[in-house]
PDB file of C-alpha atoms and ligand atoms in Angstrom:
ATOM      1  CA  UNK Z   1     -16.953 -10.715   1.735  1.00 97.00           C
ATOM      2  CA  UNK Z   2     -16.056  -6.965   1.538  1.00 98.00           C
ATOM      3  CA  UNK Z   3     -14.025  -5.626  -1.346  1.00 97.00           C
ATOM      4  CA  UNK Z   4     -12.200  -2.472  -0.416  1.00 98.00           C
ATOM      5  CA  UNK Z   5      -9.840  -0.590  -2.891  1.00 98.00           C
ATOM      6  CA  UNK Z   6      -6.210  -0.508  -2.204  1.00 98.00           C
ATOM      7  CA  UNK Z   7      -5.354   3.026  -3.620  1.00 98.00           C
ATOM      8  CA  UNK Z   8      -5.592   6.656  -3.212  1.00 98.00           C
ATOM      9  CA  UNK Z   9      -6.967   6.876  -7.161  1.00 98.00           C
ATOM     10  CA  UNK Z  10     -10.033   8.841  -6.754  1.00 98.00           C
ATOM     11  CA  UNK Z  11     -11.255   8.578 -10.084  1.00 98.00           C
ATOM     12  CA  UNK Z  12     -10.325   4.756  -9.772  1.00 97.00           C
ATOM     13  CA  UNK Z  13     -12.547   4.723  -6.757  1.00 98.00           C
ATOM     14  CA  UNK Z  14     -14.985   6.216  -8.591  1.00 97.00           C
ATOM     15  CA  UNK Z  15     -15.435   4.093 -11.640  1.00 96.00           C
ATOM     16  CA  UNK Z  16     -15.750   0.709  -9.084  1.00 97.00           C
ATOM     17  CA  UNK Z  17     -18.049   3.021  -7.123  1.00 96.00           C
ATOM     18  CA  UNK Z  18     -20.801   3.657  -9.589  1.00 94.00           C
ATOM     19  CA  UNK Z  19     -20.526  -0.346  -9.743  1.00 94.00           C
ATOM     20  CA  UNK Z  20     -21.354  -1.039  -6.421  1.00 92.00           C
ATOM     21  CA  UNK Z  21     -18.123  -2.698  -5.769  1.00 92.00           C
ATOM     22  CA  UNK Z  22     -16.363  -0.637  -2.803  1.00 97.00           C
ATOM     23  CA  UNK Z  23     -17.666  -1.220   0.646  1.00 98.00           C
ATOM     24  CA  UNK Z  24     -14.682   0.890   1.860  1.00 98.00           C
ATOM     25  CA  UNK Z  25     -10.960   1.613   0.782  1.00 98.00           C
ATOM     26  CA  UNK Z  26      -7.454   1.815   1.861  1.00 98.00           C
ATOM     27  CA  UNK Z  27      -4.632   3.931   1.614  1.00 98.00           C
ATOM     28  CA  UNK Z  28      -0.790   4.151   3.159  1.00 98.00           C
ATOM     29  CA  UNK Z  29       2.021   6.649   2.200  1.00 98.00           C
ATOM     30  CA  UNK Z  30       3.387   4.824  -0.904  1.00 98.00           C
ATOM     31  CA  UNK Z  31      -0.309   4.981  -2.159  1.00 98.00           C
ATOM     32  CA  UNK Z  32      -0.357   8.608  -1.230  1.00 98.00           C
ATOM     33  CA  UNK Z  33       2.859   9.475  -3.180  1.00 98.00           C
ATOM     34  CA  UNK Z  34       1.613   7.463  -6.028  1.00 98.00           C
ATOM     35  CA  UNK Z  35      -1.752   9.590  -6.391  1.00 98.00           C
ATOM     36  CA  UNK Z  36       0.792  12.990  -5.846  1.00 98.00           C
ATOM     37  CA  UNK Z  37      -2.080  14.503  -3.620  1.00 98.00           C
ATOM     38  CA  UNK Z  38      -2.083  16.245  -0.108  1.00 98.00           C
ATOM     39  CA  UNK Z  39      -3.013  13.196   2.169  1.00 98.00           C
ATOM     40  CA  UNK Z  40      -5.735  15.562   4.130  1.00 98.00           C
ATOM     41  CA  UNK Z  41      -7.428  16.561   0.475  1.00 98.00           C
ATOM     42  CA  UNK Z  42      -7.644  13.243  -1.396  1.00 98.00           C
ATOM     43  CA  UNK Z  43      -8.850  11.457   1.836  1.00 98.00           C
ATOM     44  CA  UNK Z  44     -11.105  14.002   2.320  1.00 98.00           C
ATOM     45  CA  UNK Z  45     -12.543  13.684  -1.530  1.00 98.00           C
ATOM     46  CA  UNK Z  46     -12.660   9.789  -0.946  1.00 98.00           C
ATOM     47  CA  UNK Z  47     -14.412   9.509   2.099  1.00 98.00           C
ATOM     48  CA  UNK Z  48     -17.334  12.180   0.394  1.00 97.00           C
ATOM     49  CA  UNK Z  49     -16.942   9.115  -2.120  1.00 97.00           C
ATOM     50  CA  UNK Z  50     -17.651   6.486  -0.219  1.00 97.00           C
ATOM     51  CA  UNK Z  51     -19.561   5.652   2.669  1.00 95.00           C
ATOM     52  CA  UNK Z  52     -17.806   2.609   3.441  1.00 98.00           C
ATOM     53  CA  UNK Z  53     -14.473   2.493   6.096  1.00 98.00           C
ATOM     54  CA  UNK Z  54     -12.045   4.748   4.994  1.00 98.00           C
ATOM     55  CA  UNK Z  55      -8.146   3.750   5.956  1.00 98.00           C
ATOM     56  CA  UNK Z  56      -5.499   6.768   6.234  1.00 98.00           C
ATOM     57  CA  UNK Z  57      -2.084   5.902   7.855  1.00 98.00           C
ATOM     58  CA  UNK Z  58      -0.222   7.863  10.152  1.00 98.00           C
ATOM     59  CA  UNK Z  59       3.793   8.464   9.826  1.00 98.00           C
ATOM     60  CA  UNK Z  60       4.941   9.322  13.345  1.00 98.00           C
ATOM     61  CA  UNK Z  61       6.374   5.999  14.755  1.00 98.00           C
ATOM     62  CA  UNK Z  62       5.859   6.988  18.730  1.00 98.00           C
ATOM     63  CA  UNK Z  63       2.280   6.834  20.002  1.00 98.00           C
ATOM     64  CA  UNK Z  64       2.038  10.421  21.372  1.00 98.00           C
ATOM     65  CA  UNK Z  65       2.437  11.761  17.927  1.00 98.00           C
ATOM     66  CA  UNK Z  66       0.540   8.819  16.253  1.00 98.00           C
ATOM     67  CA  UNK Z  67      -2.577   9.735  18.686  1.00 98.00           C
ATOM     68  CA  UNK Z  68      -1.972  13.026  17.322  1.00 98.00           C
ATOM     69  CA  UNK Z  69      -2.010  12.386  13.676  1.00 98.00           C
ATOM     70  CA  UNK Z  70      -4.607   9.530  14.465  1.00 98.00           C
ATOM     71  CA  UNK Z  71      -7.047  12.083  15.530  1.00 98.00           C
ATOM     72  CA  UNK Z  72      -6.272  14.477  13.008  1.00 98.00           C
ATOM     73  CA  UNK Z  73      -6.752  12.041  10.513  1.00 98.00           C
ATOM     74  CA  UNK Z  74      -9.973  11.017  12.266  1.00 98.00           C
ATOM     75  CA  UNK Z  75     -11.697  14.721  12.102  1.00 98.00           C
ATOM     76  CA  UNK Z  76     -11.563  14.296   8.334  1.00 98.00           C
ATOM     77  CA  UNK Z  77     -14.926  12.348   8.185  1.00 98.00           C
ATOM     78  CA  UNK Z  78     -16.677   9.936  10.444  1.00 98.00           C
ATOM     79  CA  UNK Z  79     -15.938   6.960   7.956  1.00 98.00           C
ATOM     80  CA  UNK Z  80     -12.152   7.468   8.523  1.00 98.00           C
ATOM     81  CA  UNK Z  81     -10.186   4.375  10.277  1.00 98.00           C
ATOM     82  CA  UNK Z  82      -7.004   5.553  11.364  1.00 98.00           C
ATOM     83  CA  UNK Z  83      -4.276   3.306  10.369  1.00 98.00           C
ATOM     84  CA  UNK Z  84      -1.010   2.483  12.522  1.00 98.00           C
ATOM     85  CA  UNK Z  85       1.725   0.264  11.956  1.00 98.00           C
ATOM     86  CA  UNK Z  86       1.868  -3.228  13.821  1.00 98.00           C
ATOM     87  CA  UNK Z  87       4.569  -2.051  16.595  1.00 98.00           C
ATOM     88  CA  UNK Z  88       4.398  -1.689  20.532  1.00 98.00           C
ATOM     89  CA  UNK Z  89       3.696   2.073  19.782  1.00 98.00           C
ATOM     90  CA  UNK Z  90       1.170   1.179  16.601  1.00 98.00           C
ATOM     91  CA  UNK Z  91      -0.599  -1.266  19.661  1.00 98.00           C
ATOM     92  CA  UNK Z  92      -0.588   1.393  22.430  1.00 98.00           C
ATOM     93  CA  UNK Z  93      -2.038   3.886  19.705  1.00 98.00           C
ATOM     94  CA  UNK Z  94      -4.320   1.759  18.663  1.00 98.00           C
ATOM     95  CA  UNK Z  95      -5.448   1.120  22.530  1.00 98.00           C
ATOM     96  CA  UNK Z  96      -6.371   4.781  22.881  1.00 98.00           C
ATOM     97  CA  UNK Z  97      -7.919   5.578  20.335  1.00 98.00           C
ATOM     98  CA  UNK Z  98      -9.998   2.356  20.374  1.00 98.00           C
ATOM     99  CA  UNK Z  99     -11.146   3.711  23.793  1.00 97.00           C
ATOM    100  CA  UNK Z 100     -11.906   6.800  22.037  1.00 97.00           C
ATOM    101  CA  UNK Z 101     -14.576   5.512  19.870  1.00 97.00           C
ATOM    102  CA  UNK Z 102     -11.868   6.124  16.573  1.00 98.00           C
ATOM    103  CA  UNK Z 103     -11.547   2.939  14.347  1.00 98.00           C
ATOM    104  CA  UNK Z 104      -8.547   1.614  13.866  1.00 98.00           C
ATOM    105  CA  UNK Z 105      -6.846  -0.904  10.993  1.00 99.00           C
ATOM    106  CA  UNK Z 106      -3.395  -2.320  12.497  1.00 99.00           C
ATOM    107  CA  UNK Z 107      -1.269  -3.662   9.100  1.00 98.00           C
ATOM    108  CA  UNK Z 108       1.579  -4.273   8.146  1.00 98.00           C
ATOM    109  CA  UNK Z 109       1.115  -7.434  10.101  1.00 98.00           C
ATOM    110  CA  UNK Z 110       2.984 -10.979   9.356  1.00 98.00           C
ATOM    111  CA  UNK Z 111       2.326 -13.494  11.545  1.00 98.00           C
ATOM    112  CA  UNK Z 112      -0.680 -15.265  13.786  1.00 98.00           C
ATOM    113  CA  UNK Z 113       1.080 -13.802  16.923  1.00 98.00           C
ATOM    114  CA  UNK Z 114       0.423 -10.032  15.376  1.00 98.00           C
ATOM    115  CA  UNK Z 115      -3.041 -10.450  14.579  1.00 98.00           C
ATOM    116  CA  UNK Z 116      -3.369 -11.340  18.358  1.00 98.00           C
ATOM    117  CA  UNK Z 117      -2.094  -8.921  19.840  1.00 98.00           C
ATOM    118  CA  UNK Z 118      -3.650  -6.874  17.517  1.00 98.00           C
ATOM    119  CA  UNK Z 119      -7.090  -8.095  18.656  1.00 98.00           C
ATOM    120  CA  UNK Z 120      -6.490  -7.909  22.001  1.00 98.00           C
ATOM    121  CA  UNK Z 121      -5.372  -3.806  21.520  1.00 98.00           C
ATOM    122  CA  UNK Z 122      -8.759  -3.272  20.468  1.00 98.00           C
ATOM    123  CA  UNK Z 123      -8.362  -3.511  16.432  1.00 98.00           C
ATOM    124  CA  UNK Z 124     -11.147  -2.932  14.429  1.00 98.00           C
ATOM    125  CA  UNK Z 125      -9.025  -4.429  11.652  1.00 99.00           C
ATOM    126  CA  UNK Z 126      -6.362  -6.341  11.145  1.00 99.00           C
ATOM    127  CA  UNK Z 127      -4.417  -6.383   7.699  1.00 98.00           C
ATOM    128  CA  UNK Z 128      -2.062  -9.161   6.856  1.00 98.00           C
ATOM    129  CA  UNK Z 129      -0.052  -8.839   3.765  1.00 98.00           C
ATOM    130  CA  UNK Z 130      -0.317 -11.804   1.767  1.00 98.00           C
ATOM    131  CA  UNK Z 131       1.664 -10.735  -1.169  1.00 98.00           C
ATOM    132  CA  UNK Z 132       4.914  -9.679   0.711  1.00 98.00           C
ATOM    133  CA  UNK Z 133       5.256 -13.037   2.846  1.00 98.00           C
ATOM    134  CA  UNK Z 134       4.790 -14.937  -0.924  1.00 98.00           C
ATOM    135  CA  UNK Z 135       7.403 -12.423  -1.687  1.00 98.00           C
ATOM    136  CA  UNK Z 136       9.368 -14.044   0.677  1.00 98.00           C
ATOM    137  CA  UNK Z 137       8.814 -17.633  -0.293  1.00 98.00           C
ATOM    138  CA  UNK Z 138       6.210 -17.895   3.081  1.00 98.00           C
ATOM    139  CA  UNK Z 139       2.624 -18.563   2.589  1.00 98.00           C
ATOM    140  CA  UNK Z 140       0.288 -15.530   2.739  1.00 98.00           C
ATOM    141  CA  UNK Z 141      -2.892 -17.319   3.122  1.00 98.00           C
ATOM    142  CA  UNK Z 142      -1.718 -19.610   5.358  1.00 98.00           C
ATOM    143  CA  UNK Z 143      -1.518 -16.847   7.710  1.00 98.00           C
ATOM    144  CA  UNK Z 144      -5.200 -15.843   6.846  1.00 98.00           C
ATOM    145  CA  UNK Z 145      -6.393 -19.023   7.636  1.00 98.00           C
ATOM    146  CA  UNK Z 146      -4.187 -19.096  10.920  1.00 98.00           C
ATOM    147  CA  UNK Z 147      -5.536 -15.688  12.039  1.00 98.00           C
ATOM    148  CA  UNK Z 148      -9.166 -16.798  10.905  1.00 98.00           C
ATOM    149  CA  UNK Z 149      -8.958 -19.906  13.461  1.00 98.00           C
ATOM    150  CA  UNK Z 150      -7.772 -17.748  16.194  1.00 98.00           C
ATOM    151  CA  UNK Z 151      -9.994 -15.160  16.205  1.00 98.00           C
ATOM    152  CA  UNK Z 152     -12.575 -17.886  15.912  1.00 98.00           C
ATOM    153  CA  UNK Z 153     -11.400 -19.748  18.601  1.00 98.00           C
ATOM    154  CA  UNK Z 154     -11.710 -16.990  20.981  1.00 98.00           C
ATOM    155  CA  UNK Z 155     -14.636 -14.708  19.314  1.00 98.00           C
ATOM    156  CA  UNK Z 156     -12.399 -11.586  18.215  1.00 98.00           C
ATOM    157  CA  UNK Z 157     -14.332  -9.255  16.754  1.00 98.00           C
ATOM    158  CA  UNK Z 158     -11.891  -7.696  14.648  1.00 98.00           C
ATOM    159  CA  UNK Z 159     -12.121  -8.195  10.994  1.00 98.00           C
ATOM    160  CA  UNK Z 160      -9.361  -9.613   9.091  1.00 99.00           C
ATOM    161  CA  UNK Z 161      -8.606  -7.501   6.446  1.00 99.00           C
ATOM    162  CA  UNK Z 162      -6.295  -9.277   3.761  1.00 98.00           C
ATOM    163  CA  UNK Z 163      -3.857  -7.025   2.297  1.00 98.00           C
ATOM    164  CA  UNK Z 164      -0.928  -6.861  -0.423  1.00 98.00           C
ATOM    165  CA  UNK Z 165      -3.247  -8.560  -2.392  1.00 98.00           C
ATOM    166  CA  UNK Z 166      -1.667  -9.363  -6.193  1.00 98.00           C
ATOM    167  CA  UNK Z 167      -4.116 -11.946  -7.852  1.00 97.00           C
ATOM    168  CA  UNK Z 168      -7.569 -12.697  -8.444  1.00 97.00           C
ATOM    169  CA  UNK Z 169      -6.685 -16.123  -6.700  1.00 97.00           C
ATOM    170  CA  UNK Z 170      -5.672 -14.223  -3.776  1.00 98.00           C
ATOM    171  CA  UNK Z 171      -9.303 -12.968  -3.561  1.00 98.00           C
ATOM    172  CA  UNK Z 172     -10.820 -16.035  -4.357  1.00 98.00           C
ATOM    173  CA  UNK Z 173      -8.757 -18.059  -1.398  1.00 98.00           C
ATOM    174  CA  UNK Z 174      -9.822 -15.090   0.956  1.00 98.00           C
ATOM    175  CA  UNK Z 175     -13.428 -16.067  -0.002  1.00 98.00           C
ATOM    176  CA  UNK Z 176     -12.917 -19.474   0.809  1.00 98.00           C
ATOM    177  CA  UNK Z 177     -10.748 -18.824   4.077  1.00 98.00           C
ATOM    178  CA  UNK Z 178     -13.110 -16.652   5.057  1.00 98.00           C
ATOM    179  CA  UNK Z 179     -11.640 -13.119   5.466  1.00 98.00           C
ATOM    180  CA  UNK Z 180     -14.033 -10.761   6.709  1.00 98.00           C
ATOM    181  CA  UNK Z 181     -12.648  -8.018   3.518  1.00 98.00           C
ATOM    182  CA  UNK Z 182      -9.968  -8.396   0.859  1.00 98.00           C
ATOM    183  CA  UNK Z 183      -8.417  -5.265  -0.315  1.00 98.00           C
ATOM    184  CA  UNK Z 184      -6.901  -4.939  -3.633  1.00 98.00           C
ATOM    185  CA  UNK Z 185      -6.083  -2.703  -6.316  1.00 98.00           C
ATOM    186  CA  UNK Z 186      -8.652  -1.882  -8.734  1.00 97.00           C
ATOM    187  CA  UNK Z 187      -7.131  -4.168 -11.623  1.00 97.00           C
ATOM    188  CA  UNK Z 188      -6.741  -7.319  -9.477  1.00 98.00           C
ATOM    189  CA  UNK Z 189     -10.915  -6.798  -8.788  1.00 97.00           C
ATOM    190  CA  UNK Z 190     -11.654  -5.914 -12.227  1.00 96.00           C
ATOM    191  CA  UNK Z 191      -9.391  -9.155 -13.115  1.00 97.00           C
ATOM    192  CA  UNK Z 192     -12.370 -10.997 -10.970  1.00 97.00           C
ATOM    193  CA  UNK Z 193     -14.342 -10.579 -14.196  1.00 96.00           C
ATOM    194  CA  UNK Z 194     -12.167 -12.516 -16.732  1.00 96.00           C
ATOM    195  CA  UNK Z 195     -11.932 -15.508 -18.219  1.00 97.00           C
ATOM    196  CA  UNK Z 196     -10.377 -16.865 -21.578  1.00 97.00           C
ATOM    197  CA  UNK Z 197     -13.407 -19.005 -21.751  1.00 98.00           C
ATOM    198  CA  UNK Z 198     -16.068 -16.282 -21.599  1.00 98.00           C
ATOM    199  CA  UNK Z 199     -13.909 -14.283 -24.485  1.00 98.00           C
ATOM    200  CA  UNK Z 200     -13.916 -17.508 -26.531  1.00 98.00           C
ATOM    201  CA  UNK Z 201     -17.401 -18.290 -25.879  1.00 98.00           C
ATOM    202  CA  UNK Z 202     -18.415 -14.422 -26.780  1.00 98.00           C
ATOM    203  CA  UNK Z 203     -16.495 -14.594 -29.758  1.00 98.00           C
ATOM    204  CA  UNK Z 204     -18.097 -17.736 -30.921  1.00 98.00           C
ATOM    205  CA  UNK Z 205     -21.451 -16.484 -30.356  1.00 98.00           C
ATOM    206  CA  UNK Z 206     -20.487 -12.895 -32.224  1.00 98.00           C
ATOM    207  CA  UNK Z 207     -19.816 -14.926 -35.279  1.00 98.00           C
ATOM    208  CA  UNK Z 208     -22.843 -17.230 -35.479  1.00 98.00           C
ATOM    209  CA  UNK Z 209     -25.020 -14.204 -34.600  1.00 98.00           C
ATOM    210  CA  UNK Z 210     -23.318 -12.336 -37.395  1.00 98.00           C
ATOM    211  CA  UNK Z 211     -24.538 -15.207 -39.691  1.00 98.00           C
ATOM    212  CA  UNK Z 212     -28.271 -14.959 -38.307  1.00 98.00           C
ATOM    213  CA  UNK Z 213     -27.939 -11.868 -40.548  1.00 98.00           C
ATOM    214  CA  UNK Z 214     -30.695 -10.612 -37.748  1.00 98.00           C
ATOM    215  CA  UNK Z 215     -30.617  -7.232 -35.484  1.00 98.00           C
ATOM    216  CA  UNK Z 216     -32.125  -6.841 -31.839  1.00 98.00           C
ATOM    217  CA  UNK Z 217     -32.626  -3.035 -31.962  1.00 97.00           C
TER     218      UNK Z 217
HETATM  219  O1  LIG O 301      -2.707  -3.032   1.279  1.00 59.17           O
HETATM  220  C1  LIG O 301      -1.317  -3.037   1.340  1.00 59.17           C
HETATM  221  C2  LIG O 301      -0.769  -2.883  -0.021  1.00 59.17           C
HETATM  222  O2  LIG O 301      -0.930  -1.573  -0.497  1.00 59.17           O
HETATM  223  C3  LIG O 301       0.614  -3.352  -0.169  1.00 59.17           C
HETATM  224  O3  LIG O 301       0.614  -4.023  -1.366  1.00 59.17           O
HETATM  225  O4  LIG O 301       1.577  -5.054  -3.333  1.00 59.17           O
HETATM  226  O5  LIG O 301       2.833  -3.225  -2.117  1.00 59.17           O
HETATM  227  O6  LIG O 301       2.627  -5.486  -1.117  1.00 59.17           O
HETATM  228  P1  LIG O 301       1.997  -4.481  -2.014  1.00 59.17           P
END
């Protein structure tokens, strides 16, 4: 499974980098307000980054202008994938550019019927929000699972992409649903590395090796 980072945190990005842990990253405008940086700059500086996919989000909300901004966005780098919201004008958007050889992630999607129509515009990826239908007292990997049978069903190439993604058990479930990425803010994948039973077990071994009375270097 790919892990992309769900933020617009360069240095973030950069600390996961060096780790070998970002096969790509995403961004939207609350992410963009959040890092306080010109959308064109920090996407620019994060796709130098990375050499993974990319994901910047256009604003307009009818497709002339989102083919605009999608192609703007596009000229950045070649590793951008122009992101558009899951509406008849995201799917139309989407449609063109698709043809044009530009990626494209559709999100903001919520249901099995979305990530269909999604496909069928051409998606490269699809992003489901788990976290926000939980939100709502709906199951968010449910739909993953849903969407993962369906494009199965009918050999969809486009990659599911879970998003709104809160937990480490979130990732985990992707893993086992198999989602083709999961994205998720850098503390929910550096939360992948904990356990209380590793601390207790390092601790335990800290004291007896204290008692050895020994040194390695
Ligand atoms: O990838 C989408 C994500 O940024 C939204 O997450 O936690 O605001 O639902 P959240």
């Amino acid at each position: 499974m790919k892990f992309f980072v769900d933020t617009a945190d360069v240095q973030a990005i950069a600390e996961l980098n060096d780790l070998g842990m970002v096969d790509g990253v995403t961004t939207n405008p609350s992410l963009i307000l959040k890092s306080g940086r010109n959308i064109v700059e920090v996407t620019r500086e994060i796709c130098a980054l990375v050499s993974g996919p990319v994901s910047a989000e256009v604003v307009a909300l009818k497709s002339p202008d989102m083919i605009a901004e999608g192609r703007k966005l596009a000229d950045i780098a070649p590793n951008i994938v122009v992101k558009v919201p899951l509406t008849w004008d995201g799917l139309k958007t989407c449609k063109v550019l698709s043809k044009d050889g530009i990626k494209v992630n559709v999100t903001l999607c919520f249901s099995a019927n979305q990530a269909l129509i999604a496909a069928k515009a051409g998606a490269t990826f699809i992003s489901p929000f788990i976290g926000r239908l939980d939100d709502i007292n709906m199951d968010g990997l449910e739909l993953i699972s849903d969407i993962r049978i369906i494009y199965d069903n009918y050999e969809y190439p486009t990659e599911i992409l879970a998003a709104s993604v809160r937990s480490a058990n979130h990732v985990s479930q992707c893993a086992l649903i198999g989602a083709d990425v999961v994205t998720a803010p850098p503390a929910v994948i550096k939360a992948l590395a904990s356990h209380p039973l590793t601390d207790r077990g390092l601790e335990q071994f800290m004291a007896d090796w204290a008692k050895t009375g020994q040194k390695i270097l």
